[in-house]
């Protein structure tokens, strides 16, 4: 049982908006936290972090000058929850990066897992994020 067609369109628009904003308004950032998950070539790191608006998932891309660009990819959580079913009210939700896949040139690939608990049962969904080294999020 899938989502109604109009919800697919809403999700697609939300994802496009986040991708546009990430590419249009890159944020210069401090280095990633010590708990970050680094890509094998150390060009990028990913971390789940608490922000003023709540928890989020961020990618830190290393720039040529050694500084970092911080990209908010937290929208992946709603994509994963959509796979699990949005109608349920989850008691707890955790989203985190679980692994970097081998890079393909200028394309970085990151696996993100969301775990959600409802009435003592755990539900899991994963999403493959693809990012260009310029900071543009392509999702999948």
PDB file of C-alpha atoms in Angstrom:
ATOM      1  CA  UNK A   1       0.000   0.000   0.000  1.00  0.00           C
ATOM      2  CA  UNK A   2       1.623   3.219  -1.151  1.00  0.00           C
ATOM      3  CA  UNK A   3       1.038   6.861  -0.468  1.00  0.00           C
ATOM      4  CA  UNK A   4      -1.647   8.713  -2.422  1.00  0.00           C
ATOM      5  CA  UNK A   5      -0.328  10.436  -5.541  1.00  0.00           C
ATOM      6  CA  UNK A   6      -0.778  13.946  -4.135  1.00  0.00           C
ATOM      7  CA  UNK A   7       1.448  13.086  -1.141  1.00  0.00           C
ATOM      8  CA  UNK A   8       4.196  11.903  -3.499  1.00  0.00           C
ATOM      9  CA  UNK A   9       4.019  15.303  -5.193  1.00  0.00           C
ATOM     10  CA  UNK A  10       4.220  17.094  -1.830  1.00  0.00           C
ATOM     11  CA  UNK A  11       7.281  15.048  -0.807  1.00  0.00           C
ATOM     12  CA  UNK A  12       8.934  15.682  -4.171  1.00  0.00           C
ATOM     13  CA  UNK A  13       8.391  19.439  -3.840  1.00  0.00           C
ATOM     14  CA  UNK A  14       9.742  19.450  -0.273  1.00  0.00           C
ATOM     15  CA  UNK A  15      12.844  17.522  -1.321  1.00  0.00           C
ATOM     16  CA  UNK A  16      13.419  19.835  -4.283  1.00  0.00           C
ATOM     17  CA  UNK A  17      13.104  22.885  -2.018  1.00  0.00           C
ATOM     18  CA  UNK A  18      15.631  21.510   0.475  1.00  0.00           C
ATOM     19  CA  UNK A  19      18.045  20.606  -2.337  1.00  0.00           C
ATOM     20  CA  UNK A  20      17.723  24.089  -3.841  1.00  0.00           C
ATOM     21  CA  UNK A  21      18.201  25.800  -0.477  1.00  0.00           C
ATOM     22  CA  UNK A  22      21.234  23.636   0.346  1.00  0.00           C
ATOM     23  CA  UNK A  23      22.902  24.516  -2.939  1.00  0.00           C
ATOM     24  CA  UNK A  24      21.842  28.173  -2.921  1.00  0.00           C
ATOM     25  CA  UNK A  25      22.661  29.021   0.688  1.00  0.00           C
ATOM     26  CA  UNK A  26      25.726  26.991   1.674  1.00  0.00           C
ATOM     27  CA  UNK A  27      26.776  27.492   5.260  1.00  0.00           C
ATOM     28  CA  UNK A  28      30.422  27.815   6.209  1.00  0.00           C
ATOM     29  CA  UNK A  29      30.947  25.737   9.274  1.00  0.00           C
ATOM     30  CA  UNK A  30      33.284  24.635  11.952  1.00  0.00           C
ATOM     31  CA  UNK A  31      34.781  21.157  11.505  1.00  0.00           C
ATOM     32  CA  UNK A  32      32.408  18.234  12.087  1.00  0.00           C
ATOM     33  CA  UNK A  33      32.009  16.905  15.633  1.00  0.00           C
ATOM     34  CA  UNK A  34      34.313  14.144  16.866  1.00  0.00           C
ATOM     35  CA  UNK A  35      31.428  11.654  16.585  1.00  0.00           C
ATOM     36  CA  UNK A  36      31.034  12.281  12.834  1.00  0.00           C
ATOM     37  CA  UNK A  37      31.143   9.432  10.336  1.00  0.00           C
ATOM     38  CA  UNK A  38      33.884  10.168   7.790  1.00  0.00           C
ATOM     39  CA  UNK A  39      34.009   9.048   4.175  1.00  0.00           C
ATOM     40  CA  UNK A  40      36.970   6.803   3.337  1.00  0.00           C
ATOM     41  CA  UNK A  41      38.760   9.595   1.450  1.00  0.00           C
ATOM     42  CA  UNK A  42      37.954  12.092   4.257  1.00  0.00           C
ATOM     43  CA  UNK A  43      36.350  14.539   1.796  1.00  0.00           C
ATOM     44  CA  UNK A  44      33.125  14.495   3.784  1.00  0.00           C
ATOM     45  CA  UNK A  45      31.665  13.638   7.177  1.00  0.00           C
ATOM     46  CA  UNK A  46      28.117  13.167   8.418  1.00  0.00           C
ATOM     47  CA  UNK A  47      26.709  13.679  11.895  1.00  0.00           C
ATOM     48  CA  UNK A  48      23.416  13.713  13.744  1.00  0.00           C
ATOM     49  CA  UNK A  49      23.307  16.842  15.876  1.00  0.00           C
ATOM     50  CA  UNK A  50      20.823  18.707  18.018  1.00  0.00           C
ATOM     51  CA  UNK A  51      20.039  22.230  16.848  1.00  0.00           C
ATOM     52  CA  UNK A  52      17.861  25.018  18.201  1.00  0.00           C
ATOM     53  CA  UNK A  53      14.916  23.574  16.267  1.00  0.00           C
ATOM     54  CA  UNK A  54      15.546  19.948  17.270  1.00  0.00           C
ATOM     55  CA  UNK A  55      17.634  17.028  16.039  1.00  0.00           C
ATOM     56  CA  UNK A  56      19.068  17.063  12.537  1.00  0.00           C
ATOM     57  CA  UNK A  57      21.399  15.260  10.149  1.00  0.00           C
ATOM     58  CA  UNK A  58      24.225  17.233   8.573  1.00  0.00           C
ATOM     59  CA  UNK A  59      26.926  16.594   5.994  1.00  0.00           C
ATOM     60  CA  UNK A  60      30.226  18.459   6.233  1.00  0.00           C
ATOM     61  CA  UNK A  61      32.063  18.793   2.918  1.00  0.00           C
ATOM     62  CA  UNK A  62      35.751  19.654   3.018  1.00  0.00           C
ATOM     63  CA  UNK A  63      36.588  22.589   0.759  1.00  0.00           C
ATOM     64  CA  UNK A  64      39.858  23.144  -1.049  1.00  0.00           C
ATOM     65  CA  UNK A  65      41.027  25.645   1.589  1.00  0.00           C
ATOM     66  CA  UNK A  66      40.442  23.143   4.424  1.00  0.00           C
ATOM     67  CA  UNK A  67      37.245  24.782   5.677  1.00  0.00           C
ATOM     68  CA  UNK A  68      33.924  22.949   5.719  1.00  0.00           C
ATOM     69  CA  UNK A  69      30.531  23.497   4.154  1.00  0.00           C
ATOM     70  CA  UNK A  70      27.704  22.325   6.427  1.00  0.00           C
ATOM     71  CA  UNK A  71      24.655  20.957   4.611  1.00  0.00           C
ATOM     72  CA  UNK A  72      21.404  20.185   6.386  1.00  0.00           C
ATOM     73  CA  UNK A  73      20.013  16.903   5.009  1.00  0.00           C
ATOM     74  CA  UNK A  74      17.482  16.401   7.821  1.00  0.00           C
ATOM     75  CA  UNK A  75      14.627  16.131   5.313  1.00  0.00           C
ATOM     76  CA  UNK A  76      15.743  12.538   4.736  1.00  0.00           C
ATOM     77  CA  UNK A  77      13.976  11.653   7.995  1.00  0.00           C
ATOM     78  CA  UNK A  78      10.544  12.518   6.590  1.00  0.00           C
ATOM     79  CA  UNK A  79      11.356  10.504   3.460  1.00  0.00           C
ATOM     80  CA  UNK A  80      12.175   7.470   5.596  1.00  0.00           C
ATOM     81  CA  UNK A  81       9.090   7.976   7.781  1.00  0.00           C
ATOM     82  CA  UNK A  82       7.029   8.108   4.605  1.00  0.00           C
ATOM     83  CA  UNK A  83       8.253   4.601   3.811  1.00  0.00           C
ATOM     84  CA  UNK A  84       7.203   3.421   7.264  1.00  0.00           C
ATOM     85  CA  UNK A  85       3.809   5.109   7.228  1.00  0.00           C
ATOM     86  CA  UNK A  86       3.096   8.633   8.387  1.00  0.00           C
ATOM     87  CA  UNK A  87      -0.217   7.734  10.027  1.00  0.00           C
ATOM     88  CA  UNK A  88       1.457   6.235  13.090  1.00  0.00           C
ATOM     89  CA  UNK A  89       2.463   8.334  16.059  1.00  0.00           C
ATOM     90  CA  UNK A  90       5.951   7.239  16.978  1.00  0.00           C
ATOM     91  CA  UNK A  91       7.131   7.487  20.573  1.00  0.00           C
ATOM     92  CA  UNK A  92      10.759   7.897  19.523  1.00  0.00           C
ATOM     93  CA  UNK A  93      12.542   8.568  16.234  1.00  0.00           C
ATOM     94  CA  UNK A  94      16.292   8.402  15.560  1.00  0.00           C
ATOM     95  CA  UNK A  95      17.947   9.231  12.255  1.00  0.00           C
ATOM     96  CA  UNK A  96      21.656   8.879  11.621  1.00  0.00           C
ATOM     97  CA  UNK A  97      24.217   8.284   8.918  1.00  0.00           C
ATOM     98  CA  UNK A  98      25.283   4.649   8.871  1.00  0.00           C
ATOM     99  CA  UNK A  99      27.833   4.468   6.071  1.00  0.00           C
ATOM    100  CA  UNK A 100      29.531   6.095   3.138  1.00  0.00           C
ATOM    101  CA  UNK A 101      29.517   4.101  -0.084  1.00  0.00           C
ATOM    102  CA  UNK A 102      32.462   4.374  -2.485  1.00  0.00           C
ATOM    103  CA  UNK A 103      32.530   7.725  -4.249  1.00  0.00           C
ATOM    104  CA  UNK A 104      31.888   7.958  -7.972  1.00  0.00           C
ATOM    105  CA  UNK A 105      33.992  10.898  -9.123  1.00  0.00           C
ATOM    106  CA  UNK A 106      32.313  14.071  -7.872  1.00  0.00           C
ATOM    107  CA  UNK A 107      29.381  12.117  -6.464  1.00  0.00           C
ATOM    108  CA  UNK A 108      29.320  11.200  -2.768  1.00  0.00           C
ATOM    109  CA  UNK A 109      26.890   8.546  -1.522  1.00  0.00           C
ATOM    110  CA  UNK A 110      25.678   8.318   2.074  1.00  0.00           C
ATOM    111  CA  UNK A 111      23.324   5.788   3.625  1.00  0.00           C
ATOM    112  CA  UNK A 112      20.988   7.224   6.288  1.00  0.00           C
ATOM    113  CA  UNK A 113      18.856   5.074   8.606  1.00  0.00           C
ATOM    114  CA  UNK A 114      15.744   6.114  10.505  1.00  0.00           C
ATOM    115  CA  UNK A 115      14.485   4.013  13.392  1.00  0.00           C
ATOM    116  CA  UNK A 116      11.050   4.675  14.857  1.00  0.00           C
ATOM    117  CA  UNK A 117       9.327   3.027  17.812  1.00  0.00           C
ATOM    118  CA  UNK A 118       5.570   2.520  18.100  1.00  0.00           C
ATOM    119  CA  UNK A 119       3.961   0.510  20.911  1.00  0.00           C
ATOM    120  CA  UNK A 120       7.242  -1.213  21.743  1.00  0.00           C
ATOM    121  CA  UNK A 121       8.039  -2.230  18.158  1.00  0.00           C
ATOM    122  CA  UNK A 122      10.955  -0.850  16.192  1.00  0.00           C
ATOM    123  CA  UNK A 123      10.571   0.083  12.515  1.00  0.00           C
ATOM    124  CA  UNK A 124      13.543   0.812  10.253  1.00  0.00           C
ATOM    125  CA  UNK A 125      13.911   2.499   6.867  1.00  0.00           C
ATOM    126  CA  UNK A 126      17.032   3.548   4.968  1.00  0.00           C
ATOM    127  CA  UNK A 127      17.654   6.078   2.237  1.00  0.00           C
ATOM    128  CA  UNK A 128      20.632   6.582  -0.025  1.00  0.00           C
ATOM    129  CA  UNK A 129      21.617  10.235  -0.288  1.00  0.00           C
ATOM    130  CA  UNK A 130      23.738  11.399  -3.165  1.00  0.00           C
ATOM    131  CA  UNK A 131      25.602  14.678  -2.957  1.00  0.00           C
ATOM    132  CA  UNK A 132      27.854  16.457  -5.378  1.00  0.00           C
ATOM    133  CA  UNK A 133      31.140  17.759  -4.040  1.00  0.00           C
ATOM    134  CA  UNK A 134      29.839  21.305  -4.678  1.00  0.00           C
ATOM    135  CA  UNK A 135      27.230  20.706  -1.936  1.00  0.00           C
ATOM    136  CA  UNK A 136      24.192  20.042  -4.089  1.00  0.00           C
ATOM    137  CA  UNK A 137      22.005  17.254  -2.686  1.00  0.00           C
ATOM    138  CA  UNK A 138      20.667  14.919  -5.363  1.00  0.00           C
ATOM    139  CA  UNK A 139      19.039  12.389  -3.025  1.00  0.00           C
ATOM    140  CA  UNK A 140      18.815   9.234  -5.106  1.00  0.00           C
TER     141      UNK A 140
END
